Every structure is written in structure tokens, then in C-alpha cells.
Coordinates of C-alpha atoms in Angstrom, one line a residue:
X1 CA -8.9 13.4 -2.5
X2 CA -6.6 11.5 -0.2
X3 CA -7.6 8.8 2.2
X4 CA -4.9 7.3 4.5
X5 CA -5.0 3.7 5.6
X6 CA -6.1 3.7 9.2
X7 CA -5.1 1.5 12.2
X8 CA -1.7 0.8 13.7
X9 CA -2.6 -2.8 14.0
X10 CA -2.7 -3.4 10.2
X11 CA 0.7 -1.7 9.8
X12 CA 2.1 -3.7 12.7
X13 CA 1.0 -7.0 11.2
X14 CA 2.4 -6.0 7.9
X15 CA 5.7 -5.0 9.4
X16 CA 5.9 -8.3 11.3
X17 CA 5.2 -10.3 8.2
X18 CA 7.8 -8.2 6.3
X19 CA 10.4 -9.0 9.0
X20 CA 9.5 -12.7 8.9
X21 CA 9.8 -12.9 5.2
X22 CA 13.1 -11.0 5.2
X23 CA 14.5 -13.3 7.9
X24 CA 13.4 -16.4 5.9
X25 CA 15.0 -15.0 2.8
X26 CA 18.3 -14.2 4.6
X27 CA 18.4 -17.7 6.0
X28 CA 17.8 -19.1 2.5
X29 CA 20.7 -17.1 1.1
X30 CA 23.0 -18.3 3.9
X31 CA 21.9 -21.9 3.3
X32 CA 20.7 -22.4 6.9
X33 CA 17.2 -23.6 5.8
X34 CA 16.1 -25.7 2.9
X35 CA 13.7 -24.4 0.3
X36 CA 10.4 -26.2 0.0
X37 CA 7.5 -25.6 -2.3
X38 CA 5.4 -24.0 0.4
X39 CA 8.0 -21.3 0.8
X40 CA 8.1 -20.2 -2.9
X41 CA 5.7 -17.3 -2.7
X42 CA 7.0 -16.1 0.7
X43 CA 10.6 -16.1 -0.5
X44 CA 9.7 -14.3 -3.8
X45 CA 7.9 -11.7 -1.8
X46 CA 10.9 -11.2 0.5
X47 CA 13.2 -10.9 -2.5
X48 CA 10.9 -8.3 -4.0
X49 CA 10.8 -6.4 -0.8
X50 CA 14.6 -6.3 -0.7
X51 CA 14.7 -5.2 -4.4
X52 CA 12.0 -2.5 -3.8
X53 CA 13.9 -1.1 -0.8
X54 CA 17.1 -1.0 -2.8
X55 CA 15.5 0.8 -5.6
X56 CA 13.8 3.3 -3.3
X57 CA 17.1 4.0 -1.5
X58 CA 18.7 4.9 -4.8
X59 CA 16.0 7.4 -5.8
X60 CA 17.2 10.7 -4.4
X61 CA 15.0 13.7 -5.5
X62 CA 16.4 17.2 -6.1
X63 CA 14.2 20.2 -6.8
X64 CA 13.0 20.3 -10.4
X65 CA 14.2 23.3 -12.3
X66 CA 11.2 23.6 -14.6
X67 CA 8.2 22.9 -12.3
X68 CA 7.4 26.6 -11.5
X69 CA 6.1 25.5 -8.2
X70 CA 6.8 26.9 -4.7
X71 CA 7.9 23.6 -3.3
X72 CA 5.4 23.3 -0.5
X73 CA 3.5 20.0 -0.4
X74 CA -0.3 20.1 -1.0
X75 CA -1.0 16.4 -0.8
X76 CA -4.8 16.8 -0.9
X77 CA -4.7 18.8 -4.1
X78 CA -4.4 17.1 -7.5
X79 CA -0.9 17.5 -9.1
X80 CA 2.6 18.1 -7.8
X81 CA 3.8 20.5 -5.2
X82 CA 7.4 20.1 -6.4
X83 CA 8.3 17.7 -9.2
X84 CA 11.2 15.4 -8.5
X85 CA 14.3 15.4 -10.6
X86 CA 15.9 11.9 -10.7
X87 CA 19.6 11.5 -10.5
X88 CA 19.1 8.5 -12.7
X89 CA 16.6 9.1 -15.5
X90 CA 15.4 12.7 -15.9
X91 CA 16.2 15.2 -18.5
X92 CA 13.8 18.1 -18.0
X93 CA 12.8 21.3 -19.7
X94 CA 9.9 23.7 -19.1
X95 CA 8.2 26.2 -21.3
X96 CA 9.9 29.5 -20.9
X97 CA 6.6 31.3 -21.5
X98 CA 4.6 29.4 -18.9
X99 CA 2.7 31.7 -16.6
X100 CA 2.5 30.3 -13.0
X101 CA -0.9 29.0 -12.0
X102 CA -2.1 27.5 -8.8
X103 CA -1.3 23.8 -8.8
X104 CA -4.9 22.7 -8.4
X105 CA -5.8 24.3 -11.7
X106 CA -3.5 22.2 -13.8
X107 CA -4.3 18.8 -15.4
X108 CA -1.3 16.5 -15.2
X109 CA -0.8 14.2 -18.2
X110 CA 1.7 11.4 -18.5
X111 CA 2.8 9.4 -21.6
X112 CA 5.4 6.8 -22.3
X113 CA 7.0 6.8 -25.7
X114 CA 9.5 4.4 -27.2
X115 CA 10.6 3.4 -30.7
X116 CA 8.8 5.1 -33.6
X117 CA 6.2 6.9 -31.4
X118 CA 7.5 10.4 -31.5
X119 CA 5.1 11.9 -34.0
X120 CA 2.1 10.0 -32.6
X121 CA 2.9 11.3 -29.1
X122 CA 3.3 14.9 -30.3
X123 CA -0.1 14.7 -32.0
X124 CA -1.7 13.5 -28.8
X125 CA -0.1 16.4 -26.9
X126 CA -1.3 18.8 -29.6
X127 CA -4.9 17.6 -29.2
X128 CA -4.6 18.1 -25.5
X129 CA -3.4 21.7 -25.9
X130 CA -5.9 22.6 -28.7
X131 CA -9.0 22.1 -26.7
X132 CA -8.0 22.6 -23.0
X133 CA -8.7 25.9 -21.4
X134 CA -6.8 25.2 -18.2
X135 CA -3.0 24.8 -18.0
X136 CA -1.4 21.4 -18.5
X137 CA 1.7 19.7 -17.3
X138 CA 3.1 16.9 -19.5
X139 CA 5.2 14.1 -18.0
X140 CA 7.0 12.5 -21.0
X141 CA 8.8 9.2 -20.4
X142 CA 10.9 8.4 -23.4
X143 CA 14.1 6.7 -24.6
X144 CA 17.1 9.0 -24.4
X145 CA 17.4 9.3 -28.2
X146 CA 13.9 10.9 -28.3
X147 CA 14.5 13.6 -25.7
X148 CA 16.0 16.3 -27.9
X149 CA 13.3 15.6 -30.6
X150 CA 10.5 16.1 -28.0
X151 CA 12.1 19.2 -26.6
X152 CA 12.8 20.8 -30.0
X153 CA 9.3 20.0 -31.3
X154 CA 7.4 21.4 -28.2
X155 CA 9.6 24.5 -28.2
X156 CA 8.9 25.1 -31.9
X157 CA 5.2 25.5 -31.1
X158 CA 4.0 29.2 -31.1
X159 CA 4.8 31.0 -27.8
X160 CA 1.1 31.7 -27.2
X161 CA 0.5 27.9 -27.3
X162 CA 3.5 27.2 -25.1
X163 CA 1.9 29.5 -22.5
X164 CA -0.7 26.8 -21.9
X165 CA 1.6 24.0 -20.8
X166 CA 5.0 23.0 -19.4
X167 CA 6.6 19.7 -19.5
X168 CA 9.2 17.4 -17.9
X169 CA 11.1 14.7 -19.8
X170 CA 12.1 11.5 -18.0
X171 CA 14.3 8.5 -18.9
X172 CA 12.7 5.1 -18.9
X173 CA 13.2 3.8 -15.4
X174 CA 12.7 0.3 -14.0
X175 CA 13.9 -1.4 -10.8
X176 CA 17.5 -2.4 -11.6
X177 CA 17.2 -6.0 -10.4
X178 CA 14.3 -6.8 -12.7
X179 CA 14.9 -4.3 -15.5
X180 CA 15.1 -6.8 -18.3
X181 CA 11.9 -8.6 -17.4
X182 CA 9.9 -5.4 -17.2
X183 CA 11.3 -4.0 -20.5
X184 CA 10.5 -7.1 -22.5
X185 CA 6.9 -7.3 -21.1
X186 CA 4.5 -6.8 -24.0
X187 CA 5.6 -3.7 -26.0
X188 CA 8.9 -1.9 -25.2
X189 CA 8.5 0.4 -22.2
X190 CA 4.8 -0.2 -21.9
X191 CA 5.0 -1.4 -18.3
X192 CA 6.6 1.9 -17.3
X193 CA 3.1 3.1 -16.3
X194 CA 3.0 0.6 -13.4
X195 CA 5.9 2.5 -11.7
X196 CA 4.6 6.0 -12.1
X197 CA 3.4 6.2 -8.5
X198 CA 6.8 5.2 -7.3
X199 CA 8.8 7.5 -9.6
X200 CA 6.6 10.6 -9.3
X201 CA 6.6 10.5 -5.6
X202 CA 5.4 14.0 -5.0
X203 CA 2.6 13.9 -7.6
X204 CA -0.8 13.4 -6.1
X205 CA -2.9 12.7 -9.2
X206 CA -2.1 11.9 -12.8
X207 CA -3.8 11.1 -16.1
X208 CA -1.9 8.4 -18.0
X209 CA -2.6 7.9 -21.7
X210 CA -1.2 5.8 -24.4
X211 CA 0.6 7.5 -27.3
X212 CA -2.3 6.7 -29.7
X213 CA -4.8 8.8 -27.8
X214 CA -6.5 11.9 -29.2
X215 CA -8.5 14.3 -27.1
X216 CA -11.7 15.6 -28.7
X217 CA -12.6 17.8 -25.7
X218 CA -10.7 19.5 -22.9
X219 CA -8.4 17.4 -20.7
X220 CA -9.8 19.1 -17.6
X221 CA -13.2 17.3 -18.2
X222 CA -11.8 13.9 -17.6
X223 CA -9.5 15.4 -14.9
X224 CA -12.7 16.5 -13.0
X225 CA -13.7 12.8 -12.6
X226 CA -11.2 12.7 -9.7
X227 CA -13.7 14.6 -7.7
X228 CA -16.2 11.8 -8.2
X229 CA -14.0 9.1 -6.6
X230 CA -15.4 7.8 -3.4
X231 CA -13.1 7.2 -0.4
X232 CA -11.8 3.8 -1.6
X233 CA -11.3 4.5 -5.3
X234 CA -7.8 5.2 -6.6
X235 CA -8.0 4.7 -10.3
X236 CA -10.5 5.1 -13.2
X237 CA -10.6 3.2 -16.5
X238 CA -13.1 2.1 -19.1
X239 CA -14.2 -1.4 -19.8
X240 CA -12.3 -3.4 -22.4
X241 CA -15.5 -4.3 -24.2
X242 CA -19.1 -3.3 -24.1
X243 CA -20.3 -6.4 -26.0
X244 CA -19.3 -9.7 -24.3
X245 CA -19.7 -11.6 -27.6
X246 CA -16.6 -9.9 -28.9
X247 CA -14.8 -9.6 -25.6
X248 CA -11.3 -10.8 -25.3
X249 CA -10.9 -11.4 -21.5
X250 CA -14.2 -13.2 -21.0
X251 CA -13.4 -15.5 -23.9
X252 CA -9.6 -16.1 -23.8
X253 CA -8.0 -14.8 -20.6
X254 CA -6.1 -17.4 -18.5
X255 CA -5.9 -15.1 -15.4
X256 CA -8.4 -13.1 -13.2
X257 CA -9.7 -9.9 -14.7
X258 CA -12.0 -7.1 -13.7
X259 CA -15.8 -7.4 -14.1
X260 CA -17.4 -9.0 -17.0
X261 CA -15.1 -8.0 -19.8
X262 CA -12.0 -6.6 -18.2
X263 CA -10.7 -3.0 -18.3
X264 CA -8.6 -1.1 -20.8
X265 CA -5.6 0.8 -19.5
X266 CA -5.0 3.1 -22.4
X267 CA -6.7 6.0 -20.5
X268 CA -6.0 5.7 -16.8
X269 CA -6.8 8.4 -14.2
X270 CA -4.9 7.9 -11.0
X271 CA -4.9 9.2 -7.4
X272 CA -1.3 8.2 -6.9
X273 CA -1.2 9.1 -3.2
X274 CA -3.8 6.4 -2.7
X275 CA -1.7 4.0 -4.8
X276 CA 1.3 4.5 -2.6
X277 CA -0.6 4.2 0.6
X278 CA -3.1 1.3 0.0
X279 CA -2.5 -2.3 1.0
X280 CA -3.8 -4.4 -1.9
X281 CA -5.6 -7.8 -1.6
X282 CA -3.9 -10.4 -3.8
X283 CA -3.9 -14.1 -4.5
X284 CA -0.2 -14.6 -3.6
X285 CA -0.4 -14.3 0.2
X286 CA -3.1 -13.7 2.8
X287 CA -1.3 -10.5 3.8
X288 CA -2.3 -7.3 1.9
X289 CA 0.7 -5.8 0.0
X290 CA 1.6 -2.3 -1.0
X291 CA 2.0 -1.4 -4.6
X292 CA 5.8 -1.7 -4.9
X293 CA 5.8 -5.0 -2.9
X294 CA 3.2 -6.6 -5.2
X295 CA 4.4 -6.0 -8.8
X296 CA 7.3 -8.4 -9.2
X297 CA 5.7 -11.4 -7.4
X298 CA 2.6 -10.8 -9.5
X299 CA 4.6 -10.8 -12.7
X300 CA 6.4 -14.0 -11.6
X301 CA 3.2 -15.8 -10.9
X302 CA 1.4 -14.8 -14.1
X303 CA 4.0 -14.1 -16.7
X304 CA 3.3 -17.3 -18.6
X305 CA -0.4 -16.6 -18.7
X306 CA -0.7 -12.9 -19.7
X307 CA -1.0 -11.6 -23.2
X308 CA -1.4 -7.9 -22.9
X309 CA 1.4 -7.3 -20.4
X310 CA 0.9 -4.6 -17.8
X311 CA -2.8 -4.2 -18.7
X312 CA -3.3 -7.8 -17.7
X313 CA -1.5 -7.2 -14.4
X314 CA -3.9 -4.3 -13.7
X315 CA -6.9 -6.5 -14.5
X316 CA -5.6 -9.0 -12.0
X317 CA -5.0 -6.4 -9.3
X318 CA -8.5 -4.8 -9.7
X319 CA -10.2 -8.2 -9.9
X320 CA -9.1 -8.6 -6.3
X321 CA -9.6 -5.0 -5.3
X322 CA -12.8 -4.0 -7.3
X323 CA -13.7 -1.4 -4.7
X324 CA -10.6 0.6 -5.7
X325 CA -11.7 1.2 -9.3
X326 CA -14.0 3.9 -10.7
X327 CA -15.3 2.8 -14.1
X328 CA -16.0 5.5 -16.6
X329 CA -18.0 5.0 -19.8
X330 CA -16.7 4.1 -23.2
X331 CA -16.8 7.5 -24.8
X332 CA -13.7 8.4 -22.6
X333 CA -11.8 5.6 -24.4
X334 CA -13.4 5.0 -27.7
X335 CA -11.6 2.3 -29.8
X336 CA -12.3 0.5 -33.1
X337 CA -13.9 -2.3 -31.1
X338 CA -16.8 0.1 -30.4
X339 CA -17.7 0.4 -34.1
X340 CA -15.9 -2.3 -36.1
X341 CA -18.8 -4.7 -36.0
X342 CA -21.5 -2.0 -35.6
X343 CA -21.9 0.7 -32.9
X344 CA -21.9 -0.7 -29.4
X345 CA -20.9 2.3 -27.2
X346 CA -24.3 3.7 -26.2
X347 CA -22.8 6.7 -24.3
X348 CA -20.9 7.8 -27.4
X349 CA -24.2 7.5 -29.4
X350 CA -25.8 9.9 -27.0
X351 CA -23.0 12.4 -26.3
X352 CA -20.3 11.8 -28.9
X353 CA -16.7 10.5 -28.5
X354 CA -14.7 12.4 -25.8
X355 CA -11.3 10.6 -26.2
X356 CA -10.3 8.6 -29.3
X357 CA -8.0 5.6 -28.9
X358 CA -6.5 4.4 -32.2
X359 CA -5.0 1.1 -31.0
X360 CA -3.8 -1.6 -33.3
X361 CA -2.1 1.1 -35.4
X362 CA -5.2 2.3 -37.1
X363 CA -3.9 5.8 -37.4
X364 CA -1.3 4.6 -39.8
X365 CA -2.9 2.0 -42.0
X366 CA -6.1 1.7 -44.1
X367 CA -8.0 -0.7 -41.8
X368 CA -10.1 2.1 -40.1
X369 CA -9.9 5.2 -42.3
X370 CA -12.3 7.1 -40.0
X371 CA -9.8 6.9 -37.2
X372 CA -7.0 7.9 -39.5
X373 CA -8.9 10.9 -40.8
X374 CA -9.2 12.3 -37.3
X375 CA -5.5 11.7 -36.6
X376 CA -4.5 13.4 -39.9
X377 CA -6.9 16.4 -39.4
X378 CA -5.3 17.2 -36.1
X379 CA -1.8 16.6 -37.3
X380 CA -2.3 18.9 -40.4
X381 CA -4.0 21.7 -38.5
X382 CA -1.8 24.8 -38.3
X383 CA -1.7 26.4 -34.9
X384 CA -3.6 29.7 -34.8
X385 CA -5.8 29.1 -37.8
X386 CA -9.6 29.1 -37.5
X387 CA -10.4 25.6 -36.2
X388 CA -13.7 25.3 -37.9
X389 CA -12.3 26.1 -41.4
X390 CA -8.9 24.4 -41.0
X391 CA -9.7 21.4 -38.9
X392 CA -13.4 20.5 -38.7
X393 CA -14.4 21.1 -42.3
X394 CA -11.4 19.1 -43.8
X395 CA -12.1 16.3 -41.3
X396 CA -15.8 16.1 -42.3
X397 CA -14.9 16.0 -45.9
X398 CA -12.4 13.1 -45.2
X399 CA -15.0 11.2 -43.2
X400 CA -17.5 11.2 -46.0
X401 CA -15.1 8.9 -47.9
X402 CA -15.1 6.3 -45.1
X403 CA -18.7 5.2 -45.1
X404 CA -17.8 1.8 -46.6
X405 CA -16.7 0.8 -43.1
X406 CA -18.8 0.4 -40.0
X407 CA -16.7 3.0 -38.1
X408 CA -17.1 5.3 -41.0
X409 CA -20.8 5.0 -40.8
X410 CA -20.6 6.0 -37.2
X411 CA -18.2 8.9 -38.0
X412 CA -20.8 11.5 -36.8
X413 CA -19.9 10.3 -33.3
X414 CA -16.3 11.3 -33.8
X415 CA -17.3 14.9 -34.6
X416 CA -20.2 15.4 -32.3
X417 CA -18.2 16.4 -29.3
X418 CA -15.4 17.8 -31.4
X419 CA -17.7 20.4 -32.8
X420 CA -18.6 21.6 -29.3
X421 CA -15.0 21.8 -28.3
X422 CA -14.1 23.8 -31.4
X423 CA -17.1 26.1 -31.0
X424 CA -16.0 26.8 -27.4
X425 CA -12.4 27.6 -28.4
X426 CA -13.5 29.8 -31.2
X427 CA -15.9 31.7 -28.9
X428 CA -13.0 32.4 -26.5
X429 CA -10.9 33.6 -29.4
X430 CA -13.6 36.0 -30.5
X431 CA -14.0 37.4 -26.9
X432 CA -10.3 38.2 -26.7
X433 CA -10.4 40.2 -29.9

């Protein structure tokens, strides 16, 4: 799963450029050289390198008390060999009933929750637990006032359910020098996902999802897509749109974007080892830059032209590095855009919806009642009850009332895969009896 950048020459050139930028930046600070327009990008990069180094120097990891790992590093295997505790920004707990499993059997799932997203996030985690057969590790990045609520809620789940996962809770963490800019970018805390490869330094691979995601099949199925990456790919996402006539990026974007219609970052599968090691092409300098060196200069260049915050930055990055992206089909990130004007996700029509993405708040208003019906069915389902009787049948009854909308008319796509997942879980329950 890991491909290291080869060639001492590339590293040497990069190091020389880095030294030159730093020297220029130091001279500017001392006033020994004058700033001219041609230096602007170079100086910004040098400043960012200094900031990144300072942030990295402050990040001292200590062994995590809840990881249940042996601590040896298996960099070629998905997942962590020893989760890092942060002196600044981690409040961790693990499930007391978790049974140790080999690290390569787990799916590693990250989410960022701020503001009124507690219940929505818990419902996402519940959907992950309900259908997955392999163990899970949750990385929950949240504001401090939400930590106890997350911990109490997850520990209130039945012990047999807790036996399928453990979790680590982190504080929201940005580089100190630019913390305010990153926090105010798009929605609160949303840009935290950009820094996951730098914070979770010992985690090889990770599935990031937004809080408004619901899994309709086992997490390990999307996790398995990591094995389909070629040697240059380091992330996987779905297109933003299937139909260019209703696409946002191709009609309105004022910045580069990936492919014909852009990509949506609500479901993002990452080989983070490759993120940390790759030198990315960019439109700020002829030199390829590493992830931590690129982020702030990129924001400075495009901050007046981006609408969707960190997702736009990801689109810019993968526009210049298309070989690094694995594009999975729309049924892995099914949104109202795929049915609001009529069905336009062909893969979902054939196989059903695998992951439901209720963006634009559709789980909590009346604009897309079919999406809300799925959310409420999972939320109301009592752990341990028969899923067919207590989840699927109530959901199908609710969906029958949504046929006045285009998404309601396509509601059979929302249950097609779900029925298979429930049947598989119920079959396992019957075998254990």
C-alpha cells in the first residue's frame, strides 16, 4: 500500500530550494533585501515552511492508552500501529470491551464534529457499527464541549455493540500561526480534514466522512478499495456531479478543479503515508511541494475565489495531480443531487446506494423526506432488535409517503443495498444462536 518517493536528486533539489526560500525570508525579516512582486509566492512559501516546522516541532506523541496495539510500526498495513496522543488536543477513551484484533482487520474511520452535530455524528457511527462485520476504530475530532457527550453516548451502547469498535477523541487542532484563517474557512472546523495526515502521523490509511453520512452496507467494503489503488494513487473520492448540466464547478468555479465536474470530499478514502511522502505539483512554484508546505500558500492564493472551503482546495490539488486520485462511483457518496431532478446515478440504479450523504441539512428539514426517512429509521432503531422488523419495515412504510418528490420515487435505490446488509447481519445472528 505504500510507495516511497524515489531518487536522492529530487530530495536534494527540494532541500536546496527550501534553504534558498528560508534564506530569502530571513533576509526580508532583517530588512536586508527589498520585497518585490516576483518574490511574493517564494516568500509566502518560506513563511509557510517555517510555520510548518514550528508546528511539527510542538507535536510530541506519547503512547495512546486506548489503542490496544502492540506499538510496533506496520507501515504497509492499513491503520495505525500505535495511535498518537497529542499533548495539545487529545482526550481519548477506548471501549473497555474491545477484543484485540490484528491491525489490518480494522477499518479506520475519522469524522470532524463541531456545533450542533453531535446527534448526527452519533447516527453516522451507529450506521457504521450496525452493518460492519469487521472491527472499527473511530477517530472523532470535536470541540471540547462535545467530548463528554460523545464518550457518554458511545459507552451507553450495549456492551456487545461496544465489542465491535474502539474510539479516540481529539481536540480540533490547526497550525497556531494560521489557526484563525483555517477555522473560519467555510463551516467551523471543516478544514480539519486537511491536516489529518499531519496529526495522525502513525496512521497509514483512513476513511474520512462528513457527519451527515449514513452507511447502508459494511464499512469494510469501501475500505477494501484501498487495495485497488495503483502505485500513484493516494486518495479516493466520488465526482461532485454526474450530470454536467447541473454541475457547480463546471458552471461557476473560479479556480481549477478535478475532471469535468469536480470531486466531492464528503467521503474520502486516504492512504496517509503517501500523503505525507508525496511531492505535489502546484501552480504556485515550479518546485513540487509536500503536503504541509503547500496548504497555506494555496489558501493564500485562492481564498478570495473559493466557495466550498477545503473541498475547493482539494479540487485544486487534484487538478494538478490527477494521477494521485482514485475516483469511485456515485453510489459510494449518494446525495440529493443524484435524484432531485431525476435519477442520474447509474451505478446506484444497478446496485443500490452504498453510502448516503444528506448534505444541505436534508436529514433535518422537509425538502427531501426520503433522505430524512432513512436517517430517522436508523436513529430510532433499538440495538439488538430484529433489523428487518424494527428498521427495514418502518423505513419502507415511511418511504411510501415520499413519492411526491423525485428522490422519493427513487427510494427503492435507498433500500436495495440496505436489504442485503440487513439480511447478512440477521443471517449471522441466526448462526450464533
